[in-house]
GROMACS .gro file of N, CA, C and O in nm:
model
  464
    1UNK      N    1   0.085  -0.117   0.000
    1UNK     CA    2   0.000   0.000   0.000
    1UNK      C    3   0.089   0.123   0.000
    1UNK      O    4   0.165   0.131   0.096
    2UNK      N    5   0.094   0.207  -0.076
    2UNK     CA    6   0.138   0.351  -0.097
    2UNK      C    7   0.001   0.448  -0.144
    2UNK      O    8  -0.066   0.442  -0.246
    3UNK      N    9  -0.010   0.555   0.001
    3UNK     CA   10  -0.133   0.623   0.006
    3UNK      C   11  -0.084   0.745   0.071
    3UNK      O   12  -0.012   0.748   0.171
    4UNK      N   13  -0.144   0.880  -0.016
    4UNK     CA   14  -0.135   0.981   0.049
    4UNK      C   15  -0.277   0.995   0.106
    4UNK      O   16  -0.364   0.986   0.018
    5UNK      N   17  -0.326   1.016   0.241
    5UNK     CA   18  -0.465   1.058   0.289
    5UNK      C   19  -0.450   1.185   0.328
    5UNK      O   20  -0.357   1.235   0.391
    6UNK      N   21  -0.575   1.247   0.275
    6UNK     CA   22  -0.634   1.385   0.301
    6UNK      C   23  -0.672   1.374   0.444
    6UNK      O   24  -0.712   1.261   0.470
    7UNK      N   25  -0.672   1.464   0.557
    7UNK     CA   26  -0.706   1.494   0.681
    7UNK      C   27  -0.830   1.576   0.692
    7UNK      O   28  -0.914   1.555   0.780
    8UNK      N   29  -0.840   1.663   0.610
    8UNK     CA   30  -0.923   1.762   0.565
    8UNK      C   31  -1.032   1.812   0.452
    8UNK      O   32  -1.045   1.920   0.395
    9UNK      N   33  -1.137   1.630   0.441
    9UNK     CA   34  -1.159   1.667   0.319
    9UNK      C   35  -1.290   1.774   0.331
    9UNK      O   36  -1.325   1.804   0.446
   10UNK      N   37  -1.349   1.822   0.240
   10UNK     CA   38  -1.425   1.904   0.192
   10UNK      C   39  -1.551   1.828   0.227
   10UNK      O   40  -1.556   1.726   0.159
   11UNK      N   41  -1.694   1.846   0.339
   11UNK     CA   42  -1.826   1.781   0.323
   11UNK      C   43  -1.784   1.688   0.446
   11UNK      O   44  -1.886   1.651   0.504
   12UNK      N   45  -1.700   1.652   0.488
   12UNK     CA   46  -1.688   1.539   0.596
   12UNK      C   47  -1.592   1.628   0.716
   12UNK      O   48  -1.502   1.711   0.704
   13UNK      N   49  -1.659   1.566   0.835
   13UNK     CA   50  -1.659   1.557   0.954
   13UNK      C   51  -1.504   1.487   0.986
   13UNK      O   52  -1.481   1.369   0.962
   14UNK      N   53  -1.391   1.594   1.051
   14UNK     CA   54  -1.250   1.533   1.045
   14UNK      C   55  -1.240   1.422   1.158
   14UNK      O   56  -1.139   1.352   1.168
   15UNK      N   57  -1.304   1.414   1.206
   15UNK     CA   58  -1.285   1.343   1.336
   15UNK      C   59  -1.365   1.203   1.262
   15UNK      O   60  -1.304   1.104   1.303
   16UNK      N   61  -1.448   1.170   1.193
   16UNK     CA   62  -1.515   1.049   1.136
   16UNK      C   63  -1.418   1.020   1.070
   16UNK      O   64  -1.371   0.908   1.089
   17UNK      N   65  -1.347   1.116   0.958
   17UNK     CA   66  -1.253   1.089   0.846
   17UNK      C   67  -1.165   1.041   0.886
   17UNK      O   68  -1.135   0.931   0.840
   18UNK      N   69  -1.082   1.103   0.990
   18UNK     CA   70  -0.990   0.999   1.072
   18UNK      C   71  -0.994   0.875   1.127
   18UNK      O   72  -0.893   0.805   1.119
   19UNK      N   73  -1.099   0.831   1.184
   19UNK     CA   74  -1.125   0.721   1.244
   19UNK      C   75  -1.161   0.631   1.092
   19UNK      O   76  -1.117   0.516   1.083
   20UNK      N   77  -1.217   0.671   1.013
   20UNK     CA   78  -1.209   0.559   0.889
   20UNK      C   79  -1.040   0.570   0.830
   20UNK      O   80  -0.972   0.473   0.864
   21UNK      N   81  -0.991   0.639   0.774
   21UNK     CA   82  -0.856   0.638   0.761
   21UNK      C   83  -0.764   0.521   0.827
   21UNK      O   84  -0.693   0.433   0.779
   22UNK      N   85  -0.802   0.568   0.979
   22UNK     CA   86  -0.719   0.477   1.066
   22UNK      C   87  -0.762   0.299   0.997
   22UNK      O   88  -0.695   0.206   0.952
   23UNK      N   89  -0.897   0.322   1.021
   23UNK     CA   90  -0.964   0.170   0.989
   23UNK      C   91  -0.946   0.101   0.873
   23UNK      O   92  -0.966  -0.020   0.861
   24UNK      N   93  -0.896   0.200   0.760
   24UNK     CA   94  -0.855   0.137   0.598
   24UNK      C   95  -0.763   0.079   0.650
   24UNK      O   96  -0.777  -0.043   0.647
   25UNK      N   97  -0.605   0.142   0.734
   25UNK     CA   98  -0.526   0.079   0.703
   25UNK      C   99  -0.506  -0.076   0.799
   25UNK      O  100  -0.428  -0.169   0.781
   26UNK      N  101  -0.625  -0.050   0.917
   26UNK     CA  102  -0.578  -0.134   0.994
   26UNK      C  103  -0.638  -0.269   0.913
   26UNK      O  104  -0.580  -0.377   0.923
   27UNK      N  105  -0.743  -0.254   0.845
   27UNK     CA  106  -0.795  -0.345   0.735
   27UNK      C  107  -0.688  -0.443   0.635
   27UNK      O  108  -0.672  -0.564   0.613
   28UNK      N  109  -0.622  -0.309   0.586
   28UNK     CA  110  -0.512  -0.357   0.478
   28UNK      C  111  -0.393  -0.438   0.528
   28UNK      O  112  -0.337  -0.525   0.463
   29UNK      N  113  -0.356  -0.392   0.670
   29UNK     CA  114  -0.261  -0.490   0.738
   29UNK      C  115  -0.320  -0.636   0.770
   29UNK      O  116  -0.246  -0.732   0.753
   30UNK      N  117  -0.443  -0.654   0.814
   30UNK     CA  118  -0.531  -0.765   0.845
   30UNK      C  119  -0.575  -0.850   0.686
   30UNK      O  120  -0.610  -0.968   0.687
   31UNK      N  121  -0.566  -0.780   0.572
   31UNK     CA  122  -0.595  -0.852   0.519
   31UNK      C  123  -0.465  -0.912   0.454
   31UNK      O  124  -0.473  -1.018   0.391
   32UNK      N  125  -0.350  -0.851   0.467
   32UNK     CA  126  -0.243  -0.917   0.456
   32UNK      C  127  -0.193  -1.018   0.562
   32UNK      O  128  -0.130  -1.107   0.505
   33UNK      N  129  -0.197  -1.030   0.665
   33UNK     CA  130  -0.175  -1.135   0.747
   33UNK      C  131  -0.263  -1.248   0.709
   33UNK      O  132  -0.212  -1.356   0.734
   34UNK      N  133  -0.359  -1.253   0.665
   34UNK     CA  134  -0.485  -1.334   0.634
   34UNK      C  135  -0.418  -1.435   0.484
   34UNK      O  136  -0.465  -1.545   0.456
   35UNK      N  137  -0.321  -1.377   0.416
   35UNK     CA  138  -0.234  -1.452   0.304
   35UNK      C  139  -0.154  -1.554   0.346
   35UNK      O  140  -0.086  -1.555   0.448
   36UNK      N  141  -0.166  -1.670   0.237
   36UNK     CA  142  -0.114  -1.812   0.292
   36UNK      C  143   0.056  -1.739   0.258
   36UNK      O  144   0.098  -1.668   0.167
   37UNK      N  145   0.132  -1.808   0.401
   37UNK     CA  146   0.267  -1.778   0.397
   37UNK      C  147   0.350  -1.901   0.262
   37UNK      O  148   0.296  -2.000   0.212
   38UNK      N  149   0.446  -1.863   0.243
   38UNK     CA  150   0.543  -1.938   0.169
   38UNK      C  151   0.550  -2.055   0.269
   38UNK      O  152   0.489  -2.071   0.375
   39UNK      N  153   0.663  -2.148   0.193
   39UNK     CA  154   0.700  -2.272   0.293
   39UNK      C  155   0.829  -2.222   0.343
   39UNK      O  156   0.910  -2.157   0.278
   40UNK      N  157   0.839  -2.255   0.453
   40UNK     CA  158   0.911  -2.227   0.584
   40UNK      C  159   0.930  -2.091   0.659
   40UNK      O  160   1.030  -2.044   0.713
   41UNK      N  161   0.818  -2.049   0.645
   41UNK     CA  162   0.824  -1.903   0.669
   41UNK      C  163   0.720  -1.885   0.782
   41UNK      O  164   0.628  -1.966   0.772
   42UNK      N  165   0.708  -1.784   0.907
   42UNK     CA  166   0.643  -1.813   1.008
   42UNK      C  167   0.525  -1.700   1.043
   42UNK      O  168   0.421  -1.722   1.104
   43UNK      N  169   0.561  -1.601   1.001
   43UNK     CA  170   0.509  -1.501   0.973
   43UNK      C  171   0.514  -1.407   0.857
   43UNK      O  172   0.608  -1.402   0.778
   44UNK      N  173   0.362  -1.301   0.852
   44UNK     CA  174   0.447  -1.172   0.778
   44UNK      C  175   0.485  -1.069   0.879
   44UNK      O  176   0.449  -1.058   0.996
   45UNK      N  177   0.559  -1.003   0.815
   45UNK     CA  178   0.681  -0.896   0.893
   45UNK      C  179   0.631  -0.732   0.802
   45UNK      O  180   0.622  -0.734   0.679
   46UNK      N  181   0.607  -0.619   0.872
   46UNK     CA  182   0.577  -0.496   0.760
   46UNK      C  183   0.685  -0.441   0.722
   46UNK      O  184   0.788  -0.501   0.751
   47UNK      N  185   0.696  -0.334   0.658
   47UNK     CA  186   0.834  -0.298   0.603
   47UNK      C  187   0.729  -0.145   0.590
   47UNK      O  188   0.644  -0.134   0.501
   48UNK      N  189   0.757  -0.027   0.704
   48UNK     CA  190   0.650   0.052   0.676
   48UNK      C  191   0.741   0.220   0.671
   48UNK      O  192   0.845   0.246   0.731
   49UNK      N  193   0.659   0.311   0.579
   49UNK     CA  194   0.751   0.461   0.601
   49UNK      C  195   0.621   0.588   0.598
   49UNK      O  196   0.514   0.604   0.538
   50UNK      N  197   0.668   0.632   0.657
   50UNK     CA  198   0.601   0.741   0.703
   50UNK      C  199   0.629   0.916   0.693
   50UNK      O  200   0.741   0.959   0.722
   51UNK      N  201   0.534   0.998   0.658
   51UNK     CA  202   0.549   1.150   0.609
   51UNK      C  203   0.480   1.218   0.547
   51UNK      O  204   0.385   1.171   0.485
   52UNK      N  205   0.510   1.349   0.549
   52UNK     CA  206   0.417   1.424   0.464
   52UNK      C  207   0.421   1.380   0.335
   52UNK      O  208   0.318   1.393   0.268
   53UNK      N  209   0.513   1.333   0.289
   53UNK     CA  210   0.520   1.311   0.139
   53UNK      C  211   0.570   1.181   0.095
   53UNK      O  212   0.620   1.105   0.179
   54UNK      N  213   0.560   1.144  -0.038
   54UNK     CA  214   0.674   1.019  -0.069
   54UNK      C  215   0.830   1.035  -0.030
   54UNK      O  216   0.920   0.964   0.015
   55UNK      N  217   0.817   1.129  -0.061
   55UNK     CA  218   1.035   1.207  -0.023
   55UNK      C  219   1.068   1.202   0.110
   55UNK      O  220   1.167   1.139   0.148
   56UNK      N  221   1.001   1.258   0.179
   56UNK     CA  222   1.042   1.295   0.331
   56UNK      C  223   0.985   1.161   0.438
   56UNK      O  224   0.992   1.156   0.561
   57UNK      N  225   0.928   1.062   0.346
   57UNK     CA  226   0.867   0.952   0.429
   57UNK      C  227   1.006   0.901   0.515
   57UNK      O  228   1.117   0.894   0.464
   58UNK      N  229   0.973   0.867   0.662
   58UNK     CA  230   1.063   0.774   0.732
   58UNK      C  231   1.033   0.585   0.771
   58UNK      O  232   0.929   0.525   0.797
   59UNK      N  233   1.152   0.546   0.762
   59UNK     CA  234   1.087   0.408   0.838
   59UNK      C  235   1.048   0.419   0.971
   59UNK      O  236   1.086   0.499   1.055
   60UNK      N  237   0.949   0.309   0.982
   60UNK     CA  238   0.868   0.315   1.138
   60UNK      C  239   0.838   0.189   1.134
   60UNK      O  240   0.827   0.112   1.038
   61UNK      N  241   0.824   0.173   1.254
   61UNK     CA  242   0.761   0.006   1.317
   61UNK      C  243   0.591  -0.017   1.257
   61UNK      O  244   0.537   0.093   1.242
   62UNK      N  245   0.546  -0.074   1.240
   62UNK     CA  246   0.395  -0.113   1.219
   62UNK      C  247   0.330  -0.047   1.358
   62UNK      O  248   0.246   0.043   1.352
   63UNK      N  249   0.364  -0.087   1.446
   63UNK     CA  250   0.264  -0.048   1.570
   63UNK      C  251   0.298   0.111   1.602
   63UNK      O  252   0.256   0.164   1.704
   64UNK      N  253   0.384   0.188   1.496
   64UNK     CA  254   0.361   0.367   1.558
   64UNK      C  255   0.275   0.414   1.432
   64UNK      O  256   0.254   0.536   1.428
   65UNK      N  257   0.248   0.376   1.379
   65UNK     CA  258   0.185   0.420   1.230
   65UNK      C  259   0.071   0.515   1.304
   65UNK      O  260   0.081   0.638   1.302
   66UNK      N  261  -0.064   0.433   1.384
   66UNK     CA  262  -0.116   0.535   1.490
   66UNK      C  263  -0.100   0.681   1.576
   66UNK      O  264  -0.167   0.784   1.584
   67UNK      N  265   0.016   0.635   1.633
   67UNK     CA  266   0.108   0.762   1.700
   67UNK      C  267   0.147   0.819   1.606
   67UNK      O  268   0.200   0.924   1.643
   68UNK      N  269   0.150   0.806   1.482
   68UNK     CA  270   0.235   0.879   1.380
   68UNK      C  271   0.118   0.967   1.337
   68UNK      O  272   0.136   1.088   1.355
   69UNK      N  273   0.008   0.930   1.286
   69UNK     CA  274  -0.119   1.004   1.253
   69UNK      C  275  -0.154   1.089   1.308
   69UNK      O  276  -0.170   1.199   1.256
   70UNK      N  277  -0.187   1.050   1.492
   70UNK     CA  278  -0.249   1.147   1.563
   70UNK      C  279  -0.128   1.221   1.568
   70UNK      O  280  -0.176   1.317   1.628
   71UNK      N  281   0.016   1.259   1.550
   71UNK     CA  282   0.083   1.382   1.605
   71UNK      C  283   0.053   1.457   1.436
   71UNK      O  284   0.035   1.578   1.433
   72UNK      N  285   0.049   1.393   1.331
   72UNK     CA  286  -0.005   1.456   1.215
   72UNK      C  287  -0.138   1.558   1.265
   72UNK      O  288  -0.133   1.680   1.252
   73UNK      N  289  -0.244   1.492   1.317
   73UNK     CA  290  -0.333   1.596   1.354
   73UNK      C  291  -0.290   1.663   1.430
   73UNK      O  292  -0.305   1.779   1.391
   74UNK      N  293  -0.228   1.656   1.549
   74UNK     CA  294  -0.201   1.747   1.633
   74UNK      C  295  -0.112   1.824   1.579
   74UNK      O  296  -0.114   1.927   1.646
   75UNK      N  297  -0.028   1.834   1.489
   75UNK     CA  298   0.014   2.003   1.417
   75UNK      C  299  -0.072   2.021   1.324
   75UNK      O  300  -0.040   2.101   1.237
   76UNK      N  301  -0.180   1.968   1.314
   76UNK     CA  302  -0.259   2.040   1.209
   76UNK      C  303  -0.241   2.005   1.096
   76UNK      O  304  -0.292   2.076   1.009
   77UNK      N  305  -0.180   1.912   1.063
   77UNK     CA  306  -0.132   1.900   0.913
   77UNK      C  307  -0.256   1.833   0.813
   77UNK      O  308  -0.347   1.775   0.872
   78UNK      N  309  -0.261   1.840   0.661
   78UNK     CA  310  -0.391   1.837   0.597
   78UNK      C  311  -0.338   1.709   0.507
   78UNK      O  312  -0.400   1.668   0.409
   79UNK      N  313  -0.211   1.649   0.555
   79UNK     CA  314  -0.220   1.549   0.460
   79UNK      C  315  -0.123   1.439   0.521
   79UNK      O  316  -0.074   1.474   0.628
   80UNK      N  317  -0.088   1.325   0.481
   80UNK     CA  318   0.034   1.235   0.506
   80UNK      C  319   0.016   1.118   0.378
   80UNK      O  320  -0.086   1.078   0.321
   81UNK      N  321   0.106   1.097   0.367
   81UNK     CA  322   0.196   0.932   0.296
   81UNK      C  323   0.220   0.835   0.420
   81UNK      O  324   0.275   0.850   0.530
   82UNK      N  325   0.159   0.734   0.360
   82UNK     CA  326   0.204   0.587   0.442
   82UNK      C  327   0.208   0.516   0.321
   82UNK      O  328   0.133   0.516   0.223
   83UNK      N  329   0.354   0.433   0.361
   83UNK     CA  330   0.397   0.268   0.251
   83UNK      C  331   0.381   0.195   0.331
   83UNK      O  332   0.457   0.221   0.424
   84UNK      N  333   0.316   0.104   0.353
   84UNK     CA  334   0.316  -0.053   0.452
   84UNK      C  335   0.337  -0.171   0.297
   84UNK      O  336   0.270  -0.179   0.194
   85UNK      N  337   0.442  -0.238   0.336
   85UNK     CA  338   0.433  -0.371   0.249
   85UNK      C  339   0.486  -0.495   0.297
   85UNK      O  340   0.601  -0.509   0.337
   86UNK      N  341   0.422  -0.559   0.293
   86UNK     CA  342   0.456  -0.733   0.401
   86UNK      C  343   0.527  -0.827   0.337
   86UNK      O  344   0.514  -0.869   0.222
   87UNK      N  345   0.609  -0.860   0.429
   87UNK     CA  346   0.730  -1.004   0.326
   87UNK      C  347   0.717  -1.073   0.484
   87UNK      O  348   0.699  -1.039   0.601
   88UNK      N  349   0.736  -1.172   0.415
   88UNK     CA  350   0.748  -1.330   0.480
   88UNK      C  351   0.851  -1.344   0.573
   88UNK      O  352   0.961  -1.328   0.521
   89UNK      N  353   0.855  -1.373   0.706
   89UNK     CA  354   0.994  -1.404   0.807
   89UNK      C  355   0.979  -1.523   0.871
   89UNK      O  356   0.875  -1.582   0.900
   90UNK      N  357   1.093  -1.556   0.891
   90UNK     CA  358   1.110  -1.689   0.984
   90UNK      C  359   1.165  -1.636   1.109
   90UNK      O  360   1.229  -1.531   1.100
   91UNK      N  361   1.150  -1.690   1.222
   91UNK     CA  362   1.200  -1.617   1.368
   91UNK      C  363   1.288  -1.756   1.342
   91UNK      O  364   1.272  -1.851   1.266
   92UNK      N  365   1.419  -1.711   1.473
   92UNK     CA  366   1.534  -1.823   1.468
   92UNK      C  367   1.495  -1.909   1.601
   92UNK      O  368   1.389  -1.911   1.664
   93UNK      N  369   1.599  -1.970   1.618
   93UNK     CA  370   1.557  -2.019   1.743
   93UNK      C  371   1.538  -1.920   1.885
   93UNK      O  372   1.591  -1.813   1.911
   94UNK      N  373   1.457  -1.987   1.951
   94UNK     CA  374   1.437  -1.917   2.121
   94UNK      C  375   1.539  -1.826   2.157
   94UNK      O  376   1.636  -1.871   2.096
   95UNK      N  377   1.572  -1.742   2.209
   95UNK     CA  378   1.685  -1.693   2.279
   95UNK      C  379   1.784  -1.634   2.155
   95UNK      O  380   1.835  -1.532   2.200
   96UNK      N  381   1.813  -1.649   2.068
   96UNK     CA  382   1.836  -1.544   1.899
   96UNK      C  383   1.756  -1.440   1.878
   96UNK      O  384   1.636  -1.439   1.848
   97UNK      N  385   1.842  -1.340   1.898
   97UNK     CA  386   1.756  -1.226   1.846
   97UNK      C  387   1.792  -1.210   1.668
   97UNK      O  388   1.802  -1.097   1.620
   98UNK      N  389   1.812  -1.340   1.576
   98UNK     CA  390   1.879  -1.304   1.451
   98UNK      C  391   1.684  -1.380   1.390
   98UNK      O  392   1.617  -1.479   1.420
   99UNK      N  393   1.665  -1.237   1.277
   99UNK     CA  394   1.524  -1.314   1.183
   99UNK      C  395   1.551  -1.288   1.062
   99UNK      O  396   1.574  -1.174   1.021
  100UNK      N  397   1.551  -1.433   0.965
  100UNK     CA  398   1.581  -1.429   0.855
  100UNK      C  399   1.424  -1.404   0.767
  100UNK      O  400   1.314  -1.456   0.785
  101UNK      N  401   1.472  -1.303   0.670
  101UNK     CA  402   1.403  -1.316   0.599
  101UNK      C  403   1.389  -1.317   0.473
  101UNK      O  404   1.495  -1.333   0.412
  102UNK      N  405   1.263  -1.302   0.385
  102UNK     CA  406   1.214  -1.436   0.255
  102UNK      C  407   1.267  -1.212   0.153
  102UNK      O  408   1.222  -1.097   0.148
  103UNK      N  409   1.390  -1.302   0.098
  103UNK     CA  410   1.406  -1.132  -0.027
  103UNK      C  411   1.237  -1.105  -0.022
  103UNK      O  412   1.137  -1.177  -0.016
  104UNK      N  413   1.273  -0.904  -0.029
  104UNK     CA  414   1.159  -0.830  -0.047
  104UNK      C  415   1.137  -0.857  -0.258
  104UNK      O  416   1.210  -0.905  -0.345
  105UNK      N  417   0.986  -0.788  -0.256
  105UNK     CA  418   1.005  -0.765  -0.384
  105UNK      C  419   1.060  -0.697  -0.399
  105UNK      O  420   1.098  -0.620  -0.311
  106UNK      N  421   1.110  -0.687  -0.580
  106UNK     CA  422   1.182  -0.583  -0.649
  106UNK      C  423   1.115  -0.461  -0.589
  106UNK      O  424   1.022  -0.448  -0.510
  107UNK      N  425   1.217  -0.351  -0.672
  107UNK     CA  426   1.129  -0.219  -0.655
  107UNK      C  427   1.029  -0.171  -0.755
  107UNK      O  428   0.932  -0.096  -0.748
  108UNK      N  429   1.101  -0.259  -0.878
  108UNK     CA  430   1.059  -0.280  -0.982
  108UNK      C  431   0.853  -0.324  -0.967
  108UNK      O  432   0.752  -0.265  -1.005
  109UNK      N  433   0.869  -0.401  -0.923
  109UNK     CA  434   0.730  -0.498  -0.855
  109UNK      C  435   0.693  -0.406  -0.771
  109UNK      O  436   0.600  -0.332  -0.802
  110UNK      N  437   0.745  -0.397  -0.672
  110UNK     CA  438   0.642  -0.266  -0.560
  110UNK      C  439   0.563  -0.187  -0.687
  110UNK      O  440   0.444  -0.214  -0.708
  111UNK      N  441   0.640  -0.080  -0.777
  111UNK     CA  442   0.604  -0.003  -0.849
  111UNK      C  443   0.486  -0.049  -0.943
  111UNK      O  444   0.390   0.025  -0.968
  112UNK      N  445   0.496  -0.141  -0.980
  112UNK     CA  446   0.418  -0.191  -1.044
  112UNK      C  447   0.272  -0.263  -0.952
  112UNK      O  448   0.153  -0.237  -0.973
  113UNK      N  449   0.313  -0.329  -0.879
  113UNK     CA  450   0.141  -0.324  -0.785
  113UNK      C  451   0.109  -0.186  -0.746
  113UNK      O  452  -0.013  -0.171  -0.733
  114UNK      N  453   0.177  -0.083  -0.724
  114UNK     CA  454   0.109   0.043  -0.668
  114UNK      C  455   0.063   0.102  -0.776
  114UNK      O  456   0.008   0.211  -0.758
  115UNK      N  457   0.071   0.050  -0.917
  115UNK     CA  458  -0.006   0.115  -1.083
  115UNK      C  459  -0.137   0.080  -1.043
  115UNK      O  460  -0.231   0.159  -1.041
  116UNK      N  461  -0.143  -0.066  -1.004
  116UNK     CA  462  -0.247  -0.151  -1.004
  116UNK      C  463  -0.355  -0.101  -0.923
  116UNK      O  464  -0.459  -0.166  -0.911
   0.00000   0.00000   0.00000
């Protein structure tokens, strides 16, 4: 998913608009976990960036994407970019903090599902 959302649209109520916003994406993460994994792979893992724009986007964990929004409202801002895209991981053994994971797509491919 690569999405710029409006904060401020025109006819709607910002405080509804937000709370659906929030709910697209928490949708789009849920319906990606919901995809049959590869073989030997244990989970999906997000790969997510965040900002006013495509340019100035940063990486972030999946679980601040939230915190990331509401400080968007709280300066007031009328817009943001979020990329969330999920690849396949294996956790190692117990007590390893090492997780291998399944190559991302190309960029080539990102680009091309975000035509789609």
């Amino acid at each position: 998913m690569r999405k710029t959302f409006q904060l401020k649209p025109e006819g709607k109520h910002p405080d509804r608009h937000l709370e659906a916003v929030k709910h697209e994406i928490r949708k789009y993460i849920q319906r990606e976990k919901r995809r049959d994994l590869p073989q030997e792979m244990d989970y999906w893992a997000f790969d997510c960036r965040f900002g006013a724009d495509a340019e100035s986007a940063q990486p972030i964990h999946v679980a601040e994407i939230t915190a990331s929004i509401d400080s968007v409202v709280q300066t007031e801002g009328a817009h943001f970019y979020i990329e969330i895209f999920a690849r396949a991981s294996k956790r190692g053994p117990r007590g390893e903090r090492k997780v291998v994971d399944q190559p991302a797509d190309s960029a080539e491919d990102r680009d091309a599902d975000a035509e789609d």
